Short mmCIF file of C-alpha atoms and ligand atoms in Angstrom, two decimals:
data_model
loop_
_atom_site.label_atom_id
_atom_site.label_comp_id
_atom_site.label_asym_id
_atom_site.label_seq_id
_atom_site.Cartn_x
_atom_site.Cartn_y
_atom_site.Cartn_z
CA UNK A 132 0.00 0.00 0.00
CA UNK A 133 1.25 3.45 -0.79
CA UNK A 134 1.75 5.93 1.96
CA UNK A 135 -0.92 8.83 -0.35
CA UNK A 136 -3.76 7.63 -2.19
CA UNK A 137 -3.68 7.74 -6.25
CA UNK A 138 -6.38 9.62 -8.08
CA UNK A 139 -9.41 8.51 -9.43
CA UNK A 140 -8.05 8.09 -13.07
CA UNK A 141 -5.13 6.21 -12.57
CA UNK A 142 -7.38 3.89 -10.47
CA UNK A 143 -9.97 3.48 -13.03
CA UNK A 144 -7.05 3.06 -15.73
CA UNK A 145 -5.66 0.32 -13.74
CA UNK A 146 -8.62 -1.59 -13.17
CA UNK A 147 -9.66 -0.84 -16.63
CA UNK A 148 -6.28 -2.79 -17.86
CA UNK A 149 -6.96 -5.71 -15.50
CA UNK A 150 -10.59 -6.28 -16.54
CA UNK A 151 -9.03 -6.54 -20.40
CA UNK A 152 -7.34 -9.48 -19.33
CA UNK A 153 -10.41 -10.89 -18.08
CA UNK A 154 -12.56 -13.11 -20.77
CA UNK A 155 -15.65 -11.87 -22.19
CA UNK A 156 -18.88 -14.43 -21.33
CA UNK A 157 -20.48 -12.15 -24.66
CA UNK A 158 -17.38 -13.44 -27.15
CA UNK A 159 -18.28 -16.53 -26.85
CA UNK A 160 -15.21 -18.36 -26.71
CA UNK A 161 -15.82 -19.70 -22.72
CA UNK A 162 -16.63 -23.36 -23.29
CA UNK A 163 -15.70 -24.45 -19.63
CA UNK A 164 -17.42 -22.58 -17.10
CA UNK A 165 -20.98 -23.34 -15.49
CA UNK A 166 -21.18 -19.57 -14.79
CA UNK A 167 -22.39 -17.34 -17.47
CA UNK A 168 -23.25 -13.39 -17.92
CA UNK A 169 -25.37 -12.52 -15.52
CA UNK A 170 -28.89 -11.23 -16.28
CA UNK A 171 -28.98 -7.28 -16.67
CA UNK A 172 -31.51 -6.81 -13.57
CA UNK A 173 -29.85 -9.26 -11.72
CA UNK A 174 -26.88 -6.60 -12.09
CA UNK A 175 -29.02 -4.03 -11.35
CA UNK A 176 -29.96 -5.38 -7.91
CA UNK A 177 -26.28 -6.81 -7.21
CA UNK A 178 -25.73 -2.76 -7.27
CA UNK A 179 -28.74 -2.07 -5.18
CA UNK A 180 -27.95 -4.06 -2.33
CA UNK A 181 -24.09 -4.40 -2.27
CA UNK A 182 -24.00 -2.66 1.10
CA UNK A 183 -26.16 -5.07 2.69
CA UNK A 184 -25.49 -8.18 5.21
CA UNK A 185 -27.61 -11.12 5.68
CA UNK A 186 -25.09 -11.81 8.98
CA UNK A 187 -26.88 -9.30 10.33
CA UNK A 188 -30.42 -9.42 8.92
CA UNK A 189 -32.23 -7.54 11.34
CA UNK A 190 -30.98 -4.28 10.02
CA UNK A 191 -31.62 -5.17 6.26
CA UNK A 192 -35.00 -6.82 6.68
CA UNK A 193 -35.58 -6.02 2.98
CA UNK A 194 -32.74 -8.65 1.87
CA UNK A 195 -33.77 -11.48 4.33
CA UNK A 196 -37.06 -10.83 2.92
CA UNK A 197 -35.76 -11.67 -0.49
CA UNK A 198 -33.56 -14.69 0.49
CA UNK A 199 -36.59 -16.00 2.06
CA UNK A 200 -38.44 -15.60 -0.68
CA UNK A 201 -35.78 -16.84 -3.81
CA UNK A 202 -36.05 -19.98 -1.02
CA UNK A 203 -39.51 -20.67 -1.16
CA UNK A 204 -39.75 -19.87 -4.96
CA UNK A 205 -37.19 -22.90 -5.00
CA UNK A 206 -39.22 -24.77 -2.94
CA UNK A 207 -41.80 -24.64 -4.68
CA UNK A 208 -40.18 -25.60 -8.50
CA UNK A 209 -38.34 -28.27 -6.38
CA UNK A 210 -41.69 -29.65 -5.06
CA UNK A 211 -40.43 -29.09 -1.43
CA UNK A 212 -42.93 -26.64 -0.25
CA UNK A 213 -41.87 -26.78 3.19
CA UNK A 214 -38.37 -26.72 2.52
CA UNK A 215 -35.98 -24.32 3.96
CA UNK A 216 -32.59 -22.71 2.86
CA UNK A 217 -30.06 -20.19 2.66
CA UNK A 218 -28.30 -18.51 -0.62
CA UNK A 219 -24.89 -18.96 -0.39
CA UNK A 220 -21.29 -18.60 -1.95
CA UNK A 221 -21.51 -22.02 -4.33
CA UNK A 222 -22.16 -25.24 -4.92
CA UNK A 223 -18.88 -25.76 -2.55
CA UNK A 224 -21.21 -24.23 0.78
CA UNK A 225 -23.92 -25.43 -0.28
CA UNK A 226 -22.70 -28.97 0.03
CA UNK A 227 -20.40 -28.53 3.24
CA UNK A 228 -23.91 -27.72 4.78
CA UNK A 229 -25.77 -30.79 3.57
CA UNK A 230 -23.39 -33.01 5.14
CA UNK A 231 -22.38 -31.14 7.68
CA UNK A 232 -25.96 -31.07 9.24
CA UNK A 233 -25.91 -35.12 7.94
CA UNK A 234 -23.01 -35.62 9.89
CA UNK A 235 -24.06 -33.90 13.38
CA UNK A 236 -27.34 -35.56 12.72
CA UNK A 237 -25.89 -38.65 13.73
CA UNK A 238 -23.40 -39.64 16.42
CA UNK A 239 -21.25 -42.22 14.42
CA UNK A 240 -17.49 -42.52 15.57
CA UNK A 241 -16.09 -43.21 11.94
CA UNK A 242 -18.34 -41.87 9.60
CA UNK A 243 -18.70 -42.56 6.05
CA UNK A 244 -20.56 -40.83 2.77
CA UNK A 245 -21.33 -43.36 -0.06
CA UNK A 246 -20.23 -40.76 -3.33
CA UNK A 247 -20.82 -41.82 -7.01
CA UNK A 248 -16.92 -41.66 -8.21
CA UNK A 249 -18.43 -38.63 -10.89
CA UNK A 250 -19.12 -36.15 -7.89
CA UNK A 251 -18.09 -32.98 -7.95
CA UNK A 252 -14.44 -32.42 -6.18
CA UNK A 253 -16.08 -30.18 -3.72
CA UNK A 254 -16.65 -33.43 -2.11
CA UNK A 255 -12.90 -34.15 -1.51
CA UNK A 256 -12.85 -30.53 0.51
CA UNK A 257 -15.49 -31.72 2.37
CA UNK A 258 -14.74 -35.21 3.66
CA UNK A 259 -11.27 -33.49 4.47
CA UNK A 260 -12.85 -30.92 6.62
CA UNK A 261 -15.25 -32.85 8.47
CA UNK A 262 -13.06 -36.13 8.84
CA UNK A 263 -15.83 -37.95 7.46
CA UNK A 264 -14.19 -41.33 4.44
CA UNK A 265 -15.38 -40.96 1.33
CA UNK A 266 -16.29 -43.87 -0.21
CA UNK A 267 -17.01 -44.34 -3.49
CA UNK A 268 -19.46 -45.93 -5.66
CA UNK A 269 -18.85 -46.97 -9.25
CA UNK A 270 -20.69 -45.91 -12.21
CA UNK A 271 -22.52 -47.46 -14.62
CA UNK A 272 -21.87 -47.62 -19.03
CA UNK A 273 -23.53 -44.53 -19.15
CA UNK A 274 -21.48 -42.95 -16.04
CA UNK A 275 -24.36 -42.82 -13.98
CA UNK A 276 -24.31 -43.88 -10.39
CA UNK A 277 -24.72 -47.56 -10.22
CA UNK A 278 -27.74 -48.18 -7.51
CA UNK A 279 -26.30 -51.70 -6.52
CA UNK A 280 -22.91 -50.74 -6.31
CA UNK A 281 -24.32 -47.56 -4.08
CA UNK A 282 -26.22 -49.88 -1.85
CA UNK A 283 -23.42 -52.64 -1.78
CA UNK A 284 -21.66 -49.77 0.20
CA UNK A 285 -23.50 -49.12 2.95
CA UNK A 286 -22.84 -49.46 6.76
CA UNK A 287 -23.52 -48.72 10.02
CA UNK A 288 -21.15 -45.87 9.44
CA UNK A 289 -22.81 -44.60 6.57
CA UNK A 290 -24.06 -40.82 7.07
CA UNK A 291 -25.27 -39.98 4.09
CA UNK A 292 -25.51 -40.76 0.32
CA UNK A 293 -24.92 -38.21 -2.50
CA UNK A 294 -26.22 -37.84 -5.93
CA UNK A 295 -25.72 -35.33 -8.99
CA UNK A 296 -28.26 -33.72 -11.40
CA UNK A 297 -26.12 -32.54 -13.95
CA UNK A 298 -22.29 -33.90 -13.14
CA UNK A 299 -20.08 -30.96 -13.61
CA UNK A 300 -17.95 -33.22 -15.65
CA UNK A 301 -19.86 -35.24 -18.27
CA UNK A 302 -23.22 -33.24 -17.15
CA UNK A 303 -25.50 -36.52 -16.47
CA UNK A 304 -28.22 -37.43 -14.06
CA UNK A 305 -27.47 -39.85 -11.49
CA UNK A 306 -30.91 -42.61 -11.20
CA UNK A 307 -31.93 -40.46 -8.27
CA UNK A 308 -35.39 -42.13 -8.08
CA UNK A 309 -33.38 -45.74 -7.26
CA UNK A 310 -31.28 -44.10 -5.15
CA UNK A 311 -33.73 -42.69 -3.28
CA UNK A 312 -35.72 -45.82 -2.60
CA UNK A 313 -32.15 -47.62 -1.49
CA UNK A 314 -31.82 -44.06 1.02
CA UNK A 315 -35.33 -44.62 2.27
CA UNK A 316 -35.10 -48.69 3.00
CA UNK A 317 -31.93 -47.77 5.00
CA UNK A 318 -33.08 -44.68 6.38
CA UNK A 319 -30.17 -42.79 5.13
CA UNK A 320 -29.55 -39.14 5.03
CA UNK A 321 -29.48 -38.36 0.87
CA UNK A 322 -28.23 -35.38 -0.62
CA UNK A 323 -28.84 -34.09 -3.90
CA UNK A 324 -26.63 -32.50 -5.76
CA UNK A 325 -28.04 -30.30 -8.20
CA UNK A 326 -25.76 -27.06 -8.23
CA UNK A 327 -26.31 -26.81 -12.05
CA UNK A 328 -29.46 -29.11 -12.89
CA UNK A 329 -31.44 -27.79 -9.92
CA UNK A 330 -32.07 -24.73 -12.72
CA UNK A 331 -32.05 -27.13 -15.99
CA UNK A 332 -33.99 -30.29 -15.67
CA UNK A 333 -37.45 -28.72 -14.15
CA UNK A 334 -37.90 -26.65 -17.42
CA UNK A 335 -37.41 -29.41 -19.87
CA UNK A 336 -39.37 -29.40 -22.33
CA UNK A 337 -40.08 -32.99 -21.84
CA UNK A 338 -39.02 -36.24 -20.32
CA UNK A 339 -37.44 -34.70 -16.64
CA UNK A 340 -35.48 -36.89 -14.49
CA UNK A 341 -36.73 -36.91 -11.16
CA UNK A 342 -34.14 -35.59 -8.89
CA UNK A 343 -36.09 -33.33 -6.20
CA UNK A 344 -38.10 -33.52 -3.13
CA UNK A 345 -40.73 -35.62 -4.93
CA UNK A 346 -38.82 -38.39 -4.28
CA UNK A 347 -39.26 -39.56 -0.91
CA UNK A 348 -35.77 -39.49 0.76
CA UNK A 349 -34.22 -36.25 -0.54
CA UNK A 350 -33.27 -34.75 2.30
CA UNK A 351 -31.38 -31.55 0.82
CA UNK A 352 -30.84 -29.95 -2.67
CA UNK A 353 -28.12 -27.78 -3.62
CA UNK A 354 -29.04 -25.79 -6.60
CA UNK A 355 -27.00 -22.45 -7.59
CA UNK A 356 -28.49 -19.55 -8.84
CA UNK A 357 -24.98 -18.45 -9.90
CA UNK A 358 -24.96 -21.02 -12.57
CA UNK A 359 -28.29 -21.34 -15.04
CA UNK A 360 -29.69 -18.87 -12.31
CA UNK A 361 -27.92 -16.04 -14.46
CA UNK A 362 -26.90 -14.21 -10.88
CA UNK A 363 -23.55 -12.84 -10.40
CA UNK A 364 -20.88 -14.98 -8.51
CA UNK A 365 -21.37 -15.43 -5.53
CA UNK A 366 -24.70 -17.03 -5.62
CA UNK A 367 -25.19 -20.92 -4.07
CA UNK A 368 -28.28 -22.24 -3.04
CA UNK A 369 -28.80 -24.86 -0.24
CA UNK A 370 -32.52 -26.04 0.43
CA UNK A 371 -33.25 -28.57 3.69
CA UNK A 372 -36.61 -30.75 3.11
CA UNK A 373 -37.80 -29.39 6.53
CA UNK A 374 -36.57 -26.89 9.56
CA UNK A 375 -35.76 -29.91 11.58
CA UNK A 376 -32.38 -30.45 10.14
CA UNK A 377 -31.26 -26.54 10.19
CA UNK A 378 -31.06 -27.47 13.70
CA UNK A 379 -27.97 -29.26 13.38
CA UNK A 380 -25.92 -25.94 11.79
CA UNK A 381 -27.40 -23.41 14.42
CA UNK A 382 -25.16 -20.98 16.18
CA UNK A 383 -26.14 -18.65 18.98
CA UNK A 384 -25.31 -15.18 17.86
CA UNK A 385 -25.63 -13.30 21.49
CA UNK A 386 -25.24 -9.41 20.46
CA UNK A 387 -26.68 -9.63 16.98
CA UNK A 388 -29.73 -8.74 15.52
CA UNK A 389 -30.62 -12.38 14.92
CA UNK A 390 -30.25 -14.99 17.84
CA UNK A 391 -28.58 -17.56 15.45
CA UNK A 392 -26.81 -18.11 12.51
CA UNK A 393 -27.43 -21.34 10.24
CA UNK A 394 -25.30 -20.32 7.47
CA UNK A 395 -21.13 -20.90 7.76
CA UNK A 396 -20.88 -17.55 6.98
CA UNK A 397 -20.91 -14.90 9.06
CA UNK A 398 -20.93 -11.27 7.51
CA UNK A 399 -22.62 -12.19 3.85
CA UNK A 400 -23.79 -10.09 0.81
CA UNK A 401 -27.60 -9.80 0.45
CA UNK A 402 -26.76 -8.59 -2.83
CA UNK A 403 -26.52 -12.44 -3.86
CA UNK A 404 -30.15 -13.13 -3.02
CA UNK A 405 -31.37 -10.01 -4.02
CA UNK A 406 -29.73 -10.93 -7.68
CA UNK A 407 -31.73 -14.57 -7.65
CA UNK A 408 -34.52 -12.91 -6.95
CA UNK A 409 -34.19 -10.51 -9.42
CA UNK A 410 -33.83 -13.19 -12.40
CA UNK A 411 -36.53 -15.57 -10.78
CA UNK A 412 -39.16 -12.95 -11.15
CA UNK A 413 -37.56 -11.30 -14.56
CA UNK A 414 -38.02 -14.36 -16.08
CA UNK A 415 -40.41 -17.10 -14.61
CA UNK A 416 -41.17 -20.22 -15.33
CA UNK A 417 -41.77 -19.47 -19.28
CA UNK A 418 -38.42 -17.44 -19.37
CA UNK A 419 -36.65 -20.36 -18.07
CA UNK A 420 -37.66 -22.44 -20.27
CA UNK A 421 -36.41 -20.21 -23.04
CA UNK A 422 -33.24 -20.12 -21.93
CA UNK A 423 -33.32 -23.93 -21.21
CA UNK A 424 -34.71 -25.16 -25.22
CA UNK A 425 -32.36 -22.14 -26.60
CA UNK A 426 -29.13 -23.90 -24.77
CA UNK A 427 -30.54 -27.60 -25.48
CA UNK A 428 -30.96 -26.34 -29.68
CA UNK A 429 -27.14 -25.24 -29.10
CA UNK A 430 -26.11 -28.21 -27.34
CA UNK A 431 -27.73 -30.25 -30.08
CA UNK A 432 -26.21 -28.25 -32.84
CA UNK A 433 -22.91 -28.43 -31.21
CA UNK A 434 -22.72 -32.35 -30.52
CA UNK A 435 -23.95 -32.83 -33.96
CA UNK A 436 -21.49 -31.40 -35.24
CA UNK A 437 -18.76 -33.19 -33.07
CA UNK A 438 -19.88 -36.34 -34.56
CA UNK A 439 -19.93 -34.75 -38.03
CA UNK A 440 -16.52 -34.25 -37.71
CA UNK A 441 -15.70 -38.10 -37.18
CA UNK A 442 -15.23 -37.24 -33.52
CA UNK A 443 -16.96 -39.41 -30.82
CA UNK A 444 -18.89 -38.15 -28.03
CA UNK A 445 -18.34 -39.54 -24.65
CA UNK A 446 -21.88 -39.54 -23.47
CA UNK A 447 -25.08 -38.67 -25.48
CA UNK A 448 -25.98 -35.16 -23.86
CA UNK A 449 -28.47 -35.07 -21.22
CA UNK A 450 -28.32 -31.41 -19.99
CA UNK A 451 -26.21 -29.04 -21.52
CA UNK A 452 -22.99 -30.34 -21.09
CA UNK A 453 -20.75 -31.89 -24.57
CA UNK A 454 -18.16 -34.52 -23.93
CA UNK A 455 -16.38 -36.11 -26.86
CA UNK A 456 -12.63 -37.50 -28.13
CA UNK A 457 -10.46 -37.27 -30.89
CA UNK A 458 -7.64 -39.86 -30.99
CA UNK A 459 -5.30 -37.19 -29.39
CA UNK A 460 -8.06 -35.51 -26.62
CA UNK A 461 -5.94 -33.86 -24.72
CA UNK A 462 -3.44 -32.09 -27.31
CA UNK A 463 -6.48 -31.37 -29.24
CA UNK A 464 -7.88 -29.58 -26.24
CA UNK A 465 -4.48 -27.55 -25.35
CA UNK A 466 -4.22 -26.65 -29.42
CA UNK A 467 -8.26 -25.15 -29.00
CA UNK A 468 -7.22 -23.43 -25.59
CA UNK A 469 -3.44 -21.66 -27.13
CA UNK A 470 -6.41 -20.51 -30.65
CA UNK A 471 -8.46 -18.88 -27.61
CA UNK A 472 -11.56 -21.57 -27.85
CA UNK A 473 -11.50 -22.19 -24.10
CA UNK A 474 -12.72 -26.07 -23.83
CA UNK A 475 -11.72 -28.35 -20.56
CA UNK A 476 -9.77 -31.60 -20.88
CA UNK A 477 -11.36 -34.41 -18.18
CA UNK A 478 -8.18 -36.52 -17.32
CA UNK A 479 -10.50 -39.28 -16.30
CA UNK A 480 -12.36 -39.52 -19.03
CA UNK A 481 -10.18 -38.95 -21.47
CA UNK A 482 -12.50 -35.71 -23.04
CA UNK A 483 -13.23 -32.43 -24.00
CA UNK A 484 -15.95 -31.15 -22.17
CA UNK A 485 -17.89 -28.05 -23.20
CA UNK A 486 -20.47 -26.02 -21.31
CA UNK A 487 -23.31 -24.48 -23.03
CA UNK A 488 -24.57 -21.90 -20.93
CA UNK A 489 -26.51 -19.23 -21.92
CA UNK A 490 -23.96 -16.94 -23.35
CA UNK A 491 -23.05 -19.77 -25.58
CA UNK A 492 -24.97 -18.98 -29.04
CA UNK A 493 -25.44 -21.19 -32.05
CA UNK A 494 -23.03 -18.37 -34.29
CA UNK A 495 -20.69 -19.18 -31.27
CA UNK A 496 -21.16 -22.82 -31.53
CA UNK A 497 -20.39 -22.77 -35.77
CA UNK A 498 -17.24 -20.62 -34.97
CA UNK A 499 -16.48 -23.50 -33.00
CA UNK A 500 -16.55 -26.62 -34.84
CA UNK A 501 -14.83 -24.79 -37.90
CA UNK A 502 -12.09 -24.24 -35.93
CA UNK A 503 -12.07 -27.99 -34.49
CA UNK A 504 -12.48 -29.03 -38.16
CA UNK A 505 -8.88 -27.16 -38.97
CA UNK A 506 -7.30 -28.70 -36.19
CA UNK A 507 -8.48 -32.28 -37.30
N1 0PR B 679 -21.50 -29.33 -7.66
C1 0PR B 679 -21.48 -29.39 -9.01
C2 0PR B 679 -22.27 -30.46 -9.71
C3 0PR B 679 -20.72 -28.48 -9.74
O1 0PR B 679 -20.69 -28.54 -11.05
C4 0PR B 679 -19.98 -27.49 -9.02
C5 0PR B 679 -19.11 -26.49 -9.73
C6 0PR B 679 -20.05 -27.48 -7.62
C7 0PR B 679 -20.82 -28.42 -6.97
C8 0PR B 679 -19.30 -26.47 -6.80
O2 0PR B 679 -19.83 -25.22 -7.01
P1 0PR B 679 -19.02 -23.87 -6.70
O3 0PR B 679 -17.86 -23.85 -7.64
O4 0PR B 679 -20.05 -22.82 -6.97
O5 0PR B 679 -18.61 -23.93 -5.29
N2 0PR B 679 -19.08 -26.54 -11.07
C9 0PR B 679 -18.16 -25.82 -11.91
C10 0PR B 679 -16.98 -26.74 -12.22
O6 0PR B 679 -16.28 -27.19 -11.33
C11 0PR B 679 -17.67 -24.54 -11.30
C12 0PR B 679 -17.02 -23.66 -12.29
C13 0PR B 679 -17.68 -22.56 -12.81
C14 0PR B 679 -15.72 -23.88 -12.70
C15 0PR B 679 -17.06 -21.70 -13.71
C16 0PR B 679 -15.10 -23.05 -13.61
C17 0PR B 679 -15.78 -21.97 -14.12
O7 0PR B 679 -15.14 -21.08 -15.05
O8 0PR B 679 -16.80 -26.98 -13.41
#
């Protein structure tokens, strides 16, 4: 830090250099995030409520207001009405929450989560910071979770089973209605992992997986409005089936404005829920599922042209998520990424694996494969 402030222009110049090193959502070139431009009002009330703190929510009423209601409105497309939650920083939180609360729930010496091997890595964070084994449950051809290998796993030190809608990798469903019937004849905590489907799969146009509180055993749902949500980073959403379990992440807050605190946060932005709420209402239902058929038309335009190309595709695409190979994956991937087409390589599976979010546009998608064609 300097010892005399710097004006205003040579700040703004600064920052102004930084940000053009940043990558532009709107070029269309970012193939590998699950985050995306946010929605202009959902910018709008990111601004209007920057100042405020959820930590402290009895002096901003207005933004608990809105968390709680971004919460019930996901109750409510999650067919939990009585569920409860709290926005957030990511999928990451949201998570650490679900099996944290699991985990206290219970009073096992050694405990143990039954994962599907495709989970996200947030997982690996978690089971380190709560000392709870992972242990992991195969897939099956299509790299869902396999049910029997899931239930094969299970022990008296079992706390909790998890299960993705939408893997972050390969972007499938896990069979979440099996899963919960194996959760339910155990009596098994089961979390449900839907930090990018939770905002996908419910405005299908047809055929939905069932992944959400309909099923019987779902205890918890993560679903981030920071992803399809179209809400500025930092926006996670966590959703309990009932208040009961919200009792196992209370903290006494003596000298605040609220007695306790359920979230791991302390001081948090209310700006994040304000934002969610902001694109929930902006668009609706029929808005979402604009933005859903517009990415699944890309998606489809996008794997079809993979396979055009003689390439094969890892996976058929469920959500909006295209994995595929070439006989040399990975060099193909870091020969797209050094042209500026930024794609992921998936050591594991041995693929490129693109996102298409919403600021991923068919002319974006064309640009694409006639690039991948020239590097065939
Ligand atoms: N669960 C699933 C299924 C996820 O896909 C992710 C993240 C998480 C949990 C964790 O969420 P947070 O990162 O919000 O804590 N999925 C993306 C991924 O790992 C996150 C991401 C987004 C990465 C944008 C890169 C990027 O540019 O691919």
């Amino acid at each position: 830090m300097q010892l005399k402030g710097r004006s205003r222009k040579q700040i703004l110049e600064e920052l102004e250099r930084a940000n053009a090193k940043n990558q532009r959502y709107e070029e269309g070139k970012i193939f590998c995030s699950m985050c995306t431009k946010p929605h202009k009002l959902a910018i709008k009330a990111y601004n209007m409520f920057l100042c405020s703190n959820l930590g402290d929510s009895g002096l901003f009423e207005g933004s608990a207001q809105l968390e709680t209601d971004v919460i019930n409105q996901l109750a409510t497309l999650l067919h939990g009405p009585g569920a409860v939650g709290a926005i957030v920083s990511g999928g990451t939180e949201a998570n650490l929450m679900a099996l944290l609360a699991a985990r206290n729930k219970t009073n096992i010496a050694e405990p143990e989560v039954i994962l599907p091997s495709s989970v996200h890595f947030s997982f690996v964070k978690i089971c380190n910071l709560l000392k709870v084994k992972p242990v992991y449950a195969e897939l099956d051809s299509n790299f869902r979770a396999d049910p029997s290998s899931v239930e094969k796993h299970i022990s008296k030190r079992t706390i909790a089973l998890v299960a993705t809608a939408g893997t972050a990798e390969l972007g499938v469903v896990d069979p979440i209605d099996k899963l919960s019937e194996i959760a339910q004849k155990h009596a098994v905590y089961f979390h449900v992992d839907a930090a990018l489907g939770g905002l996908f799969i419910p405005f299908l146009p047809s055929t939905k997986p069932q992944f959400d509180f309909s099923l019987p055993a779902v205890a918890s749902i993560t679903v981030d409005p920071h992803k399809m949500g179209m809400a500025p980073i930092p926006a996670g959403g966590i959703l309990f089936r009932g208040p009961q379990m919200l009792e196992y992440l209370k903290t006494e807050t003596p000298y605040l404005t609220n007695r306790y605190q359920y979230t791991l946060v302390g001081t948090r932005t209310g700006a994040s829920a304000a934002s969610a709420w902001a694109v929930l209402n902006a668009l609706g239902i029929e808005g979402f599922r604009k933005v859903v058929k517009s990415c699944i038309r890309t998606t489809k335009v996008l794997s079809q042209g993979i396979t055009d190309a003689g390439l094969s595709l890892a996976v058929e695409p469920t959500l909006n998520i295209v994995a595929f190979r070439s006989t040399a994956t990975k060099k193909l991937a870091e020969r797209l990424w050094s042209q500026g087409w930024y794609v992921s390589y998936v050591p594991r599976y041995d693929c490129i694996r693109m996102v298409v979010m919403p600021h991923v546009k068919q002319c974006h998608v064309i640009a694409f494969l006639r690039k991948l064609r020239e590097n065939l």
